[in-house]
Structure formats: C-alpha cells, structure tokens
Amino acid sequence: MSAVLVVIEHDRGHVPEATLEALTSARSIAGGLGLPVHAAAMGEGAEMVASQVGEYGAEVIHHLTSPNLGDYNPEAWGQALVGCVSSESPAVVMASGTDRGNELMAQLAARAGLPFVANCVDVAPDVSSMTRSQWGGALHEEATLDAEIKLISMAPHTVEASPGPAAGRVDEIAVDVDDSLVRSVIRDRVVLSEGITLSTAPVVVSGGRAVGSEEAFAPLEALAEELGGKVGCSRAVTNNGWRPHADQVGQTGTRIAPTIYIATGISGATQHWVGAMGSKNILAINTDPEANMVTKAGWAVIADLHEMVPAITEEVKRRKG
Amino acid sequence: MRILALVKRVPAPGARINITEDEQHVDDKNLGHAISPHEECGVEAAVQLIEQYGGDATVMSMGADVSEEQLRAAVSVGISKMVLVPTNGSPKDPQATASALVAAIRELEEQDGVFDLIIFGNESADQGGFQVGIRVAHELGRAMVNGIKGLEIPDGQDGSGDGHIVARREVDAGFEVYELPLPACVGVKEGINLPRYPTMKGRLASKKAELVSLAVEADADAHANGRQAQTRLKSPPETATETVILGDGVDAAPAVVDLLEELGVL
C-alpha cells in the first residue's frame, strides 16, 4: 500500500522535536496525495517510539528488524530503509533535515539510486516541485523532483510540531542488513554536559567580535546562568579562539530556537543570522543602531554590551530578591 | 597515509547573497571566494594527519577553471597534489556530481593506489545537498559517517593498510564515537580544527605546483531512477520586523528585564 513514509530519527528511543515536525509536515503532504502517513523506526529503542509517533499521525509504524541493527549506524540504518522501501513502495519518503535525518535520507538515496532533495521549506501537493533552502536558509531554490519514489527532508523549524492522532499500529518487517555494515555503528559516547544545551536552551546569550576577549565572556556567562540559559557566539569569536566551536550559532555552527536570543555585539552577517532566525524573540544589544542584527531583531538596546550585560544581570538579581 | 580532501569553491561566507537576473545563479562578480568552510577544515585535517603519520595528501575540486584558486590555497597550507575536475561551466546535481567524482577517484587510485581516507565537507555552504560524500562512499564500498568534528588514529596504528580511524561526531550534549575500518570516508564539520594560514614558503610552493586536470564524465545511468533540477533561485520572504528600541545605555536594563518577565523566561 502506498503511503508517505517518515523516517523516525531517534536516539535509543528518544524522538527529537525535529521528527515530530517532519510527521506534522507529512500529514499535510499525505492529505494532499490522499495517502496515509506511515513511519519507519529501527535500532536500539525503536520499540519505545510507537505511541508518540502514532500521536503525531502515523497509521502504521514499520519496525525494521535485523540482528545487525542496534545503536545508530548510518550505513546499516540506510540499508534497512532500502528494505522497507522495496517492500512498502511508498510514494514519498521523508525525514527532518537534521544531521541524522539528512544522513539517513542520503544513505537511502545512494543505495536506492534515487534523487534526494534536502531541506525543503515548501512542497507542492504532488511533491514534483518544491522550494528548498540553500546557504543555510539565506537563499531559496525552486526545484523539480522527477522520481517514482520521492525522497525529501524538511528544513528544521519549517512547521511547528502539532499532534494529530492516528492508529499507530506496529508492523514488524525483517530486513537484510549486511554484516559488513556493522563497521559504522556508534562505538562509544562522550557526555560533556548534562541538562540543557545550546539547541534546546530557552535563553541564549550570545557575543560577537565586540566582546573582545575570552575573559570578557564572563558577564555573558553570568547573565545566562541567571536566566537558565546558555552562552553562544558568532563565527568571528570561534575564529579568534575565544570560545569553543560548539558554542557557535550560525550556518556552520548550531541552529538555535530559544524563547529569546540575546545577541550582544553581533553585527548579524548572513551566516550568523540563518542560525539565529529560528529564535522566537530576538533582543539585540549593540552600539550601532544600523547593525543588521539590530534592524532584524524584535527588540534592541543601543548600548555598549560591556556595560549593558552586567546592568541586566543586576536588575534580574534585584527582582529575584 | 594517503588522503584525498574534496573542496568546493564558494563565495566567501558572510556576504549578502544576491541573485543574477536570470535567477539561476548567485551573483558573485563582486564577491571574494573561498573553500567552503567545512571543507577548509577538511584540508587542515588532512594536513595534520600527514604531518603526524607521514604520506601524502591530494586536494580535488570539481568546478569551473577558477577553482584553481582554491586548490592552490589548499596546497599553500601543506597539501602536496591538486586535481581539478572541470565542469565546463555547467553545475551538476548531486547524483551527477557524485558519479563524476567516483570516476575521478577511481582513476587517481588506479595511478597511485587507494586513498586510506577521503575527507568531504558535511555539506557545501552554497547548495547544501547533504549527500555527495555519502553517494561517493557508497559507490566505492567504503564506510562513511557525516558530521565529524574529531579524527584520530588509534594507538599503535599509522592510518594505512587495514587499520582504523576514530571519528567523533558532535551531538547536543557531547560526542558520538565511531571507529571506521580503512579505507574510509568522512564528512567533516567546521570546528574540527582551526585552519592555519599559509606561510610565505607555502604560498611560493603553491604557485609552482602542477595542476592536474582530470576530465571525467558522470555515469550515463546516474539518473536512471529520476533526478532533481533547479528551476530558479529566489530570496526568502522577508518578515518585516519593526524593531522596538528599549532604550539607550544602562538605563534600559529595567525595560529589558520587563521583556524577559513578559516572555516568561525569568
């Protein structure tokens, strides 16, 4: 039976918000095609995802099984998807345009010899044309996709995830995964920080070149801590070695989506903006009222960040009492 | 160790992106160009591995003749050989690009032996298809993991023969660790290292280095099961923002904290 098949990107049973967004997009695409939404999940913890995936609209969850499927493994998971696609012949296969989502779709595309259109922001009802993001979202491309089975990923934050319950029936499919592909499995994990991260923080306090030094980030750390948030930075900062690259917000860093992004001393070059534009609110603190970040932000203070950031921290502390 | 680093010439990141009148290209006539950022770090990773384990590194780019500038930039920081796969002005889709790169890699490996490691960028800064490296690795039958921000050779190995490479991928709270058998492919991300600047000696060497041009064709059946094609480029819809100025200087602190309270983050 034909369907719109969503690849469930999960980490040992934990389904990220991005996959729920993909399921939400899949419901509208499937509605246009008059097809049901199905899902494919595999590997360690796959049996835990069914109720959540059903809640977001999957009629059927294909649980792909093989002795060679365990923890995340892009090659083995990609080959398992080929097995699912050949047995189910979906009209569309889609995932979220995250690291794992795009990687799995590309693995499937390579193995099935199919084209794959990454990071769509809008898809025509028949999925034969779409708008996709280039330059991390700074540019849009209108594209056509001519293939019997259409492979796409949706750019993260294109839609807000919303539930739309469906049956969520689990159907086990045994798939072939070559022994040789075990080579690409996760062997180990290194946990560097517990709790919130840059991509999940409700508040991100970020600094740009104007911060001036590694040490000068201390007041930003203090404010972030008061607000239960994380510190981010621009590419200029990581290029100067003031902060680790893991803190970089931007096209080649992290895409953030906090409740509020406090951007201090950041001019707002395109490559930074595309990482920050998913923020629900933006407050720019800058001495230059014409800075790109200021003109694109919902709120701004025209001030020197070195004075302003401690002043905000003081006021927060005062009100907390 | 034999390493191949793949690079793409793109307008230098950070610039405002304008579109040509025919809506088919980025208008780059007034823009500087660079190696796509993830791939610039891939070049640095190749140079560091060769410095540590010996061997030689090759840089290859598929693109217009002007990509020579980026190939020479890679040589100026320590890559020894450079190869251009000319596209004769016609940009290719990911399937055709991957197919042509496979043909080029096979030819290079036939001449000088297998590359122990092929380093791609996670995705190109411009088109961002997120797939060329994965397609090439699959066609060559080699292990491939994308999103890599750390590479090391296990103790007691030298990065060649039937050894392994340990590759670390950054995730939200830390790293995932992969151990891939060589020969392998990886897609790296910016942040794996801080690329070095060329030395004067490096610059001079890059001017003298020989550019190998390798004309190859994509497989005739690269599009047997379909294709994607660009129709036009356009600017994303601008959400007009009316910026509310909360004030000038430190006197605006109470207004900022009012906003934080209103948004429920305090």
Coordinates of C-alpha atoms in Angstrom, one line a residue:
Chain A
M1 CA 0.0 0.0 0.0
S2 CA 1.4 3.4 -0.9
A3 CA 2.0 5.9 1.8
V4 CA 4.1 8.9 2.9
L5 CA 6.8 7.2 4.9
V6 CA 8.5 9.2 7.7
V7 CA 11.9 8.1 8.8
I8 CA 11.9 8.2 12.6
E9 CA 15.2 9.6 13.7
H10 CA 15.6 8.6 17.4
D11 CA 18.4 8.1 19.8
R12 CA 17.8 4.9 21.8
G13 CA 14.1 5.6 21.9
H14 CA 14.2 9.3 22.3
V15 CA 12.4 11.1 19.4
P16 CA 13.6 14.6 18.8
E17 CA 11.3 17.6 18.2
A18 CA 12.5 17.8 14.6
T19 CA 11.0 14.3 13.8
L20 CA 7.7 15.4 15.2
E21 CA 7.9 18.4 12.9
A22 CA 8.5 16.0 10.0
L23 CA 5.5 14.0 11.0
T24 CA 3.4 17.2 11.1
S25 CA 4.6 18.1 7.6
A26 CA 4.0 14.6 6.4
R27 CA 0.3 14.8 7.5
S28 CA -0.3 17.7 5.2
I29 CA 1.6 16.2 2.3
A30 CA -0.2 12.8 2.7
G31 CA -3.5 14.7 2.9
G32 CA -2.8 16.3 -0.5
L33 CA -2.0 12.9 -2.0
G34 CA -4.9 11.1 -0.4
L35 CA -2.4 8.7 1.3
P36 CA -1.8 7.6 4.9
V37 CA 1.3 8.5 6.9
H38 CA 3.5 5.6 7.8
A39 CA 6.7 5.6 9.8
A40 CA 9.9 3.5 9.8
A41 CA 11.8 3.0 13.0
M42 CA 14.7 0.7 13.7
G43 CA 17.6 0.0 16.1
E44 CA 18.0 0.2 19.8
G45 CA 14.9 1.6 21.5
A46 CA 12.7 1.6 18.3
E47 CA 10.0 -0.3 20.2
M48 CA 9.6 2.8 22.5
V49 CA 8.7 5.3 19.8
A50 CA 5.3 3.8 18.7
S51 CA 2.9 5.7 20.9
Q52 CA 4.5 9.1 20.3
V53 CA 4.8 8.5 16.5
G54 CA 1.1 7.4 16.4
E55 CA 0.1 10.5 18.4
Y56 CA 1.7 12.6 15.6
G57 CA -0.2 10.9 12.8
A58 CA 1.4 7.6 11.7
E59 CA -1.3 5.0 10.8
V60 CA 1.4 2.3 10.7
I61 CA 4.8 2.1 12.2
H62 CA 7.1 -0.3 10.4
H63 CA 9.5 -1.6 13.0
L64 CA 12.5 -2.8 10.9
T65 CA 14.4 -5.7 12.5
S66 CA 17.7 -7.4 11.8
P67 CA 20.4 -8.8 14.1
N68 CA 22.7 -6.1 12.6
L69 CA 20.5 -3.2 13.7
G70 CA 21.5 -1.8 17.1
D71 CA 22.6 1.7 18.2
Y72 CA 22.7 4.4 15.5
N73 CA 24.6 3.4 12.4
P74 CA 24.0 5.5 9.3
E75 CA 25.0 2.8 6.8
A76 CA 23.1 -0.1 8.4
W77 CA 20.0 2.1 9.1
G78 CA 20.2 3.3 5.5
Q79 CA 20.3 -0.2 4.1
A80 CA 17.4 -1.2 6.4
L81 CA 15.4 1.7 4.9
V82 CA 16.0 0.3 1.4
G83 CA 14.4 -3.0 2.6
C84 CA 11.4 -1.1 3.9
V85 CA 11.0 1.0 0.8
S86 CA 11.1 -2.1 -1.5
S87 CA 8.5 -3.9 0.5
E88 CA 6.2 -1.0 1.1
S89 CA 6.7 1.1 -2.1
P90 CA 5.8 4.4 -0.5
A91 CA 5.1 7.4 -2.8
V92 CA 7.2 9.7 -0.6
V93 CA 9.9 9.1 2.0
M94 CA 10.8 12.0 4.2
A95 CA 12.7 13.0 7.3
S96 CA 13.7 16.1 9.2
G97 CA 16.7 18.0 7.8
T98 CA 18.8 17.4 10.8
D99 CA 22.3 15.8 10.8
R100 CA 20.8 12.3 11.2
G101 CA 17.7 12.9 9.1
N102 CA 19.7 14.1 6.1
E103 CA 22.3 11.5 6.6
L104 CA 19.8 8.6 6.6
M105 CA 18.0 10.0 3.6
A106 CA 21.3 10.4 1.7
Q107 CA 22.2 6.8 2.6
L108 CA 18.8 5.6 1.4
A109 CA 19.1 7.7 -1.8
A110 CA 22.7 6.4 -2.5
R111 CA 21.7 2.8 -2.0
A112 CA 18.4 3.0 -4.0
G113 CA 19.9 5.2 -6.7
L114 CA 17.2 7.8 -6.2
P115 CA 17.5 11.6 -6.2
F116 CA 17.1 13.3 -2.7
V117 CA 16.0 16.9 -2.2
A118 CA 17.3 18.1 1.2
N119 CA 15.9 20.9 3.4
C120 CA 12.6 21.7 1.7
V121 CA 10.6 24.6 3.1
D122 CA 7.6 24.2 0.9
V123 CA 6.4 21.2 -1.1
A124 CA 3.8 21.1 -4.0
P125 CA 0.8 18.8 -3.4
D126 CA 2.1 16.2 -5.9
V127 CA 5.7 16.5 -4.5
S128 CA 7.0 17.0 -8.0
S129 CA 8.2 20.5 -7.2
M130 CA 9.4 22.2 -4.0
T131 CA 11.2 25.1 -2.5
R132 CA 14.4 24.2 -0.7
S133 CA 16.9 26.1 1.4
Q134 CA 20.4 26.9 0.2
W135 CA 23.1 28.8 2.1
G136 CA 21.6 27.6 5.3
G137 CA 18.3 29.4 4.5
A138 CA 19.7 32.7 3.2
L139 CA 18.6 31.7 -0.3
H140 CA 15.7 29.6 -1.6
E141 CA 15.8 27.3 -4.6
E142 CA 12.7 26.2 -6.5
A143 CA 13.3 22.7 -7.8
T144 CA 11.6 19.9 -9.5
L145 CA 11.8 16.2 -8.5
D146 CA 11.2 13.6 -11.1
A147 CA 11.3 10.1 -9.5
E148 CA 8.9 7.3 -8.8
I149 CA 9.7 7.4 -5.1
K150 CA 10.3 10.9 -3.9
L151 CA 12.9 11.4 -1.2
I152 CA 12.9 14.7 0.7
S153 CA 13.8 16.2 4.0
M154 CA 12.1 19.2 5.6
A155 CA 14.3 22.1 6.9
P156 CA 14.1 22.2 10.7
H157 CA 11.6 24.7 12.1
T158 CA 9.6 24.9 8.9
V159 CA 6.4 24.0 10.8
E160 CA 5.7 23.7 14.5
A161 CA 5.1 20.1 15.7
S162 CA 1.5 19.5 16.5
P163 CA -0.2 16.2 17.4
G164 CA -2.8 14.6 15.1
P165 CA -3.5 11.2 16.5
A166 CA -3.7 8.1 14.2
A167 CA -3.9 4.4 14.8
G168 CA -0.1 3.9 15.2
R169 CA -0.3 0.1 14.5
V170 CA 3.1 -1.5 14.8
D171 CA 4.1 -3.8 11.9
E172 CA 7.4 -5.7 12.1
I173 CA 9.4 -6.1 9.0
A174 CA 12.6 -8.2 9.0
V175 CA 15.1 -6.6 6.7
D176 CA 18.5 -7.6 5.3
V177 CA 21.5 -5.7 6.6
D178 CA 24.9 -6.8 5.5
D179 CA 27.3 -8.0 8.3
S180 CA 29.9 -5.6 6.8
L181 CA 27.9 -2.5 7.7
V182 CA 28.3 -3.1 11.4
R183 CA 31.5 -1.1 10.8
S184 CA 29.7 2.2 11.1
V185 CA 27.9 1.8 14.4
I186 CA 28.4 4.2 17.3
R187 CA 31.1 2.6 19.5
D188 CA 31.0 5.0 22.4
R189 CA 29.6 8.2 23.7
V190 CA 31.3 11.1 25.5
V191 CA 28.9 13.2 27.5
L192 CA 30.2 16.7 28.0
S193 CA 27.3 18.5 29.6
E194 CA 24.2 17.4 31.4
G195 CA 20.9 19.3 31.1
I196 CA 20.1 22.0 28.6
T197 CA 22.2 22.6 25.5
L198 CA 22.6 25.4 23.0
S199 CA 20.0 24.0 20.7
T200 CA 17.4 23.3 23.5
A201 CA 18.1 26.3 25.8
P202 CA 15.1 28.7 26.4
V203 CA 17.5 31.6 26.5
V204 CA 20.7 32.1 24.6
V205 CA 23.1 35.0 25.5
S206 CA 25.5 35.4 22.6
G207 CA 28.5 37.6 22.0
G208 CA 30.3 38.7 18.9
R209 CA 33.6 40.2 18.0
A210 CA 32.9 43.3 20.1
V211 CA 33.1 41.2 23.3
G212 CA 36.9 41.5 22.7
S213 CA 38.4 38.5 24.5
E214 CA 37.9 35.1 26.1
E215 CA 37.7 36.6 29.6
A216 CA 35.2 39.2 28.6
F217 CA 32.6 36.5 28.1
A218 CA 32.3 36.1 31.9
P219 CA 29.5 38.7 32.3
L220 CA 27.6 36.9 29.5
E221 CA 28.0 33.6 31.4
A222 CA 26.7 35.3 34.5
L223 CA 23.6 36.5 32.7
A224 CA 23.0 33.2 31.0
E225 CA 23.2 31.4 34.3
E226 CA 20.7 33.8 36.0
L227 CA 18.3 33.1 33.1
G228 CA 18.8 29.4 33.0
G229 CA 20.3 29.7 29.5
K230 CA 23.4 29.0 27.5
V231 CA 26.1 31.2 26.0
G232 CA 26.5 31.3 22.3
C233 CA 28.8 33.2 20.0
S234 CA 29.5 34.3 16.4
R235 CA 32.0 32.8 13.9
A236 CA 34.4 35.7 14.5
V237 CA 34.6 34.6 18.1
T238 CA 35.4 31.0 17.4
N239 CA 37.9 32.0 14.7
N240 CA 39.7 34.1 17.4
G241 CA 39.7 31.1 19.7
W242 CA 37.8 32.9 22.4
R243 CA 35.0 30.2 22.6
P244 CA 34.8 26.5 21.5
H245 CA 33.2 25.9 18.2
A246 CA 30.4 24.0 19.9
D247 CA 29.1 27.5 21.1
Q248 CA 28.9 28.9 17.6
V249 CA 25.5 30.0 16.4
G250 CA 25.2 30.0 12.6
Q251 CA 25.2 28.2 9.3
T252 CA 28.3 26.2 10.1
G253 CA 27.5 26.1 13.8
T254 CA 24.3 25.4 15.8
R255 CA 20.8 26.4 14.7
I256 CA 19.0 27.6 17.8
A257 CA 15.4 28.2 18.6
P258 CA 15.2 29.7 22.1
T259 CA 12.3 31.7 23.5
I260 CA 14.7 34.7 23.4
Y261 CA 18.0 35.2 21.8
I262 CA 20.1 38.0 23.3
A263 CA 22.7 39.0 20.7
T264 CA 25.3 41.3 22.1
G265 CA 27.9 43.0 19.9
I266 CA 27.0 40.8 16.9
S267 CA 26.7 42.6 13.5
G268 CA 24.4 39.9 12.1
A269 CA 26.2 38.7 9.0
T270 CA 24.1 36.3 6.8
Q271 CA 25.9 33.2 8.0
H272 CA 25.1 34.1 11.7
W273 CA 21.6 35.2 11.0
V274 CA 20.5 31.9 9.5
G275 CA 21.5 30.1 12.7
A276 CA 19.6 32.6 14.8
M277 CA 16.5 33.1 12.8
G278 CA 14.6 30.2 14.4
S279 CA 14.5 32.2 17.7
K280 CA 11.1 33.1 18.8
N281 CA 12.2 36.5 20.0
I282 CA 15.5 38.4 19.5
L283 CA 17.0 41.2 21.6
A284 CA 20.0 42.9 20.0
I285 CA 22.4 44.9 22.2
N286 CA 24.7 46.9 20.0
T287 CA 26.3 50.4 19.8
D288 CA 25.4 50.6 16.1
P289 CA 21.7 51.2 15.5
E290 CA 22.2 50.3 11.8
A291 CA 23.7 46.9 12.5
N292 CA 21.9 44.1 10.7
M293 CA 21.2 42.3 14.0
V294 CA 19.5 45.4 15.3
T295 CA 17.3 46.0 12.3
K296 CA 16.2 42.4 12.2
A297 CA 15.6 42.0 15.9
G298 CA 12.2 42.5 17.5
W299 CA 13.8 44.4 20.4
A300 CA 17.1 46.4 20.7
V301 CA 19.1 48.4 23.1
I302 CA 21.6 50.8 21.8
A303 CA 24.4 50.4 24.3
D304 CA 27.9 49.0 24.9
L305 CA 27.5 45.3 25.8
H306 CA 30.3 45.6 28.4
E307 CA 28.1 48.0 30.5
M308 CA 24.7 46.7 29.5
V309 CA 25.1 43.0 30.2
P310 CA 26.1 43.4 33.8
A311 CA 23.3 46.0 34.3
I312 CA 20.7 43.5 33.1
T313 CA 22.2 40.8 35.4
E314 CA 22.0 43.2 38.4
E315 CA 18.4 44.0 37.6
V316 CA 17.5 40.3 37.2
K317 CA 19.1 39.6 40.6
R318 CA 17.3 42.5 42.2
R319 CA 13.9 41.4 41.1
K320 CA 14.6 37.8 42.1
G321 CA 15.3 39.3 45.5
Chain B
M1 CA 48.9 7.5 4.8
R2 CA 47.2 8.6 1.5
I3 CA 44.5 11.2 2.0
L4 CA 42.1 12.9 -0.5
A5 CA 40.4 16.1 0.5
L6 CA 37.4 17.3 -1.6
V7 CA 36.8 21.0 -1.8
K8 CA 34.3 23.4 -3.4
R9 CA 34.8 27.0 -4.4
V10 CA 32.0 29.2 -3.0
P11 CA 31.5 32.9 -2.4
A12 CA 33.2 33.8 1.0
P13 CA 30.6 33.2 3.8
G14 CA 29.1 36.1 5.5
A15 CA 28.5 38.2 2.4
R16 CA 25.0 39.3 1.3
I17 CA 23.7 36.8 -1.3
N18 CA 22.3 38.4 -4.5
I19 CA 20.8 36.6 -7.5
T20 CA 21.6 37.1 -11.1
E21 CA 18.9 38.5 -13.4
D22 CA 18.1 35.1 -15.0
E23 CA 17.5 33.8 -11.4
Q24 CA 19.9 30.8 -12.0
H25 CA 23.0 31.8 -10.1
V26 CA 24.3 33.7 -7.1
D27 CA 25.7 37.0 -8.4
D28 CA 29.3 36.6 -7.3
K29 CA 31.0 39.1 -9.6
N30 CA 31.8 41.4 -6.7
L31 CA 32.3 38.7 -4.1
G32 CA 35.5 37.1 -2.9
H33 CA 35.7 33.3 -2.9
A34 CA 36.9 30.7 -0.5
I35 CA 36.9 27.0 0.1
S36 CA 33.5 26.0 1.6
P37 CA 34.1 26.3 5.4
H38 CA 33.6 22.7 6.4
E39 CA 36.0 21.6 3.5
E40 CA 38.6 24.2 4.5
C41 CA 38.7 22.3 7.9
G42 CA 38.9 19.0 5.9
V43 CA 42.0 20.3 4.2
E44 CA 43.5 21.2 7.6
A45 CA 42.6 17.8 9.0
A46 CA 44.4 16.1 6.0
V47 CA 47.5 18.2 6.6
Q48 CA 47.6 17.4 10.3
L49 CA 47.2 13.7 9.7
I50 CA 50.0 13.7 7.1
E51 CA 52.2 15.7 9.5
Q52 CA 51.7 13.1 12.2
Y53 CA 51.7 9.9 10.2
G54 CA 53.6 10.7 7.0
G55 CA 52.3 10.0 3.5
D56 CA 50.8 12.5 1.0
A57 CA 47.6 14.4 0.6
T58 CA 45.8 15.3 -2.6
V59 CA 43.1 18.0 -2.9
M60 CA 40.4 17.7 -5.6
S61 CA 37.7 20.1 -6.7
M62 CA 35.0 19.7 -9.3
G63 CA 34.1 23.1 -10.8
A64 CA 34.9 25.9 -13.1
D65 CA 38.6 26.6 -14.0
V66 CA 38.6 29.4 -11.4
S67 CA 38.5 26.7 -8.7
E68 CA 42.3 26.6 -9.3
E69 CA 42.5 29.5 -6.8
Q70 CA 41.0 27.3 -4.0
L71 CA 43.2 24.3 -5.0
R72 CA 46.3 26.4 -4.8
A73 CA 45.1 27.7 -1.4
A74 CA 45.0 24.1 -0.1
V75 CA 48.5 23.5 -1.5
S76 CA 49.7 26.6 0.3
V77 CA 48.8 25.1 3.7
G78 CA 50.5 21.8 3.1
I79 CA 48.6 19.6 0.6
S80 CA 51.0 18.1 -2.0
K81 CA 48.9 17.4 -5.1
M82 CA 45.9 19.1 -6.7
V83 CA 43.4 17.9 -9.2
L84 CA 40.7 19.8 -11.0
V85 CA 37.6 18.0 -12.4
P86 CA 36.4 20.6 -14.8
T87 CA 32.6 21.1 -15.2
N88 CA 32.9 23.4 -18.2
G89 CA 30.5 25.9 -16.7
S90 CA 27.6 23.6 -16.2
P91 CA 26.8 23.0 -12.5
K92 CA 25.7 19.5 -11.8
D93 CA 23.1 17.9 -9.5
P94 CA 24.2 15.7 -6.6
Q95 CA 23.8 12.5 -8.4
A96 CA 25.9 13.6 -11.4
T97 CA 28.5 15.3 -9.2
A98 CA 28.9 12.1 -7.1
S99 CA 29.1 9.9 -10.2
A100 CA 31.8 12.1 -11.8
L101 CA 33.8 12.2 -8.5
V102 CA 33.7 8.4 -8.3
A103 CA 35.1 8.2 -11.8
A104 CA 37.9 10.7 -10.9
I105 CA 38.8 8.9 -7.7
R106 CA 39.0 5.5 -9.4
E107 CA 41.3 7.0 -12.0
L108 CA 43.6 8.6 -9.3
E109 CA 43.6 5.3 -7.3
E110 CA 44.5 3.3 -10.3
Q111 CA 47.5 5.5 -10.9
D112 CA 48.8 5.8 -7.3
G113 CA 47.0 3.4 -5.0
V114 CA 44.0 3.6 -2.8
F115 CA 43.3 6.6 -0.6
D116 CA 43.2 5.5 3.1
L117 CA 40.9 8.3 3.9
I118 CA 38.7 10.6 1.7
I119 CA 37.6 13.7 3.5
F120 CA 34.4 15.6 2.4
G121 CA 32.7 18.6 3.9
N122 CA 29.5 17.8 5.8
E123 CA 27.6 19.9 3.2
S124 CA 28.6 22.6 0.8
A125 CA 28.0 26.1 2.0
D126 CA 26.0 27.1 -1.1
Q127 CA 23.8 24.3 -2.4
G128 CA 23.8 22.3 0.7
G129 CA 22.6 19.0 -0.7
F130 CA 23.9 16.9 2.2
Q131 CA 24.6 13.8 0.0
V132 CA 27.5 13.9 -2.4
G133 CA 30.1 12.4 0.0
I134 CA 27.6 9.7 1.1
R135 CA 26.9 8.8 -2.5
V136 CA 30.6 8.6 -3.4
A137 CA 31.4 6.4 -0.3
H138 CA 28.6 4.0 -1.1
E139 CA 29.7 3.7 -4.7
L140 CA 33.3 3.0 -3.6
G141 CA 32.0 0.5 -0.9
R142 CA 33.6 2.4 2.0
A143 CA 32.4 3.2 5.4
M144 CA 31.2 6.8 5.8
V145 CA 30.0 9.0 8.6
N146 CA 29.0 12.6 8.3
G147 CA 29.1 15.5 10.8
I148 CA 32.6 14.6 12.1
K149 CA 34.3 17.1 14.4
G150 CA 37.3 14.9 15.6
L151 CA 39.6 12.4 13.8
E152 CA 42.3 10.3 15.3
I153 CA 44.3 7.2 14.5
P154 CA 44.2 4.5 17.3
D155 CA 47.5 4.0 19.2
G156 CA 49.9 1.7 17.5
Q157 CA 48.4 2.3 14.0
D158 CA 49.7 4.5 11.3
G159 CA 46.5 5.3 9.4
S160 CA 47.1 3.0 6.5
G161 CA 46.7 -0.6 5.5
D162 CA 43.9 -2.4 7.3
G163 CA 43.8 0.0 10.3
H164 CA 41.1 2.2 11.6
I165 CA 40.2 5.8 12.1
V166 CA 38.3 7.1 15.2
A167 CA 35.8 9.7 14.2
R168 CA 33.9 11.8 16.7
R169 CA 30.5 13.4 15.8
E170 CA 29.3 16.3 17.9
V171 CA 25.7 15.9 19.3
D172 CA 23.8 18.1 21.6
A173 CA 25.5 17.1 24.9
G174 CA 28.8 15.7 23.7
F175 CA 30.2 13.3 21.1
E176 CA 29.3 10.0 19.4
V177 CA 32.4 8.0 18.7
Y178 CA 32.8 5.8 15.5
E179 CA 35.7 3.6 14.6
L180 CA 35.8 3.1 10.8
P181 CA 37.9 0.5 9.1
L182 CA 40.3 2.0 6.5
P183 CA 39.9 2.8 3.7
A184 CA 37.1 5.1 4.8
C185 CA 35.3 8.3 4.0
V186 CA 34.2 11.0 6.4
G187 CA 32.2 14.3 6.1
V188 CA 33.7 16.9 8.5
K189 CA 32.3 20.0 10.0
E190 CA 33.8 23.3 10.8
G191 CA 35.2 23.3 14.4
I192 CA 37.2 20.0 13.9
N193 CA 40.2 22.3 13.9
L194 CA 41.2 25.9 13.2
P195 CA 42.6 26.1 9.7
R196 CA 46.1 27.5 9.6
Y197 CA 47.2 30.5 7.5
P198 CA 49.6 29.8 4.7
T199 CA 53.3 30.6 5.2
M200 CA 55.3 32.5 2.7
K201 CA 57.1 29.3 1.7
G202 CA 53.7 27.6 1.3
R203 CA 52.5 30.4 -0.9
L204 CA 55.5 30.1 -3.1
A205 CA 55.2 26.3 -3.3
S206 CA 51.5 26.6 -4.3
K207 CA 52.4 28.9 -7.2
K208 CA 54.8 26.3 -8.6
A209 CA 52.7 23.2 -8.0
E210 CA 51.3 21.4 -11.0
L211 CA 47.6 21.5 -11.6
V212 CA 46.3 18.1 -12.9
S213 CA 43.1 18.4 -14.9
L214 CA 41.1 15.3 -14.9
A215 CA 38.2 15.3 -17.4
V216 CA 35.7 12.6 -16.4
E217 CA 32.0 12.0 -17.2
A218 CA 29.2 11.1 -14.9
D219 CA 27.9 7.6 -15.5
A220 CA 25.3 7.6 -18.3
D221 CA 22.8 6.0 -15.9
A222 CA 23.3 8.3 -13.0
H223 CA 19.7 9.5 -13.4
A224 CA 18.2 6.1 -14.3
N225 CA 15.7 6.4 -11.4
G226 CA 15.0 10.1 -11.6
R227 CA 16.6 13.5 -11.0
Q228 CA 16.2 16.8 -9.2
A229 CA 16.6 20.0 -11.1
Q230 CA 16.8 23.7 -10.1
T231 CA 14.1 25.9 -11.6
R232 CA 15.1 29.2 -10.1
L233 CA 16.7 30.9 -7.2
K234 CA 14.9 33.5 -5.1
S235 CA 15.3 35.4 -1.9
P236 CA 13.4 34.0 1.1
P237 CA 10.4 36.1 2.0
E238 CA 11.5 38.9 4.4
T239 CA 9.5 39.0 7.5
A240 CA 9.3 42.8 8.0
T241 CA 10.5 43.5 11.5
E242 CA 9.6 46.6 13.4
T243 CA 12.4 46.9 15.9
V244 CA 11.3 48.2 19.3
I245 CA 14.2 50.2 20.8
L246 CA 14.0 49.6 24.5
G247 CA 16.4 52.4 25.2
D248 CA 20.0 53.8 25.1
G249 CA 22.6 52.6 27.6
V250 CA 22.2 51.0 31.0
D251 CA 19.0 52.9 31.8
A252 CA 17.3 50.4 29.6
A253 CA 18.0 47.5 31.9
P254 CA 14.6 47.6 33.7
A255 CA 12.9 47.6 30.3
V256 CA 14.9 44.5 29.2
V257 CA 14.0 42.7 32.4
D258 CA 10.3 43.6 31.9
L259 CA 10.5 41.9 28.5
L260 CA 12.2 38.8 30.0
E261 CA 9.4 38.6 32.5
E262 CA 6.7 39.1 29.9
L263 CA 8.2 36.2 27.8
G264 CA 8.2 34.0 30.9
V265 CA 12.0 33.3 31.0
L266 CA 12.6 34.8 34.4

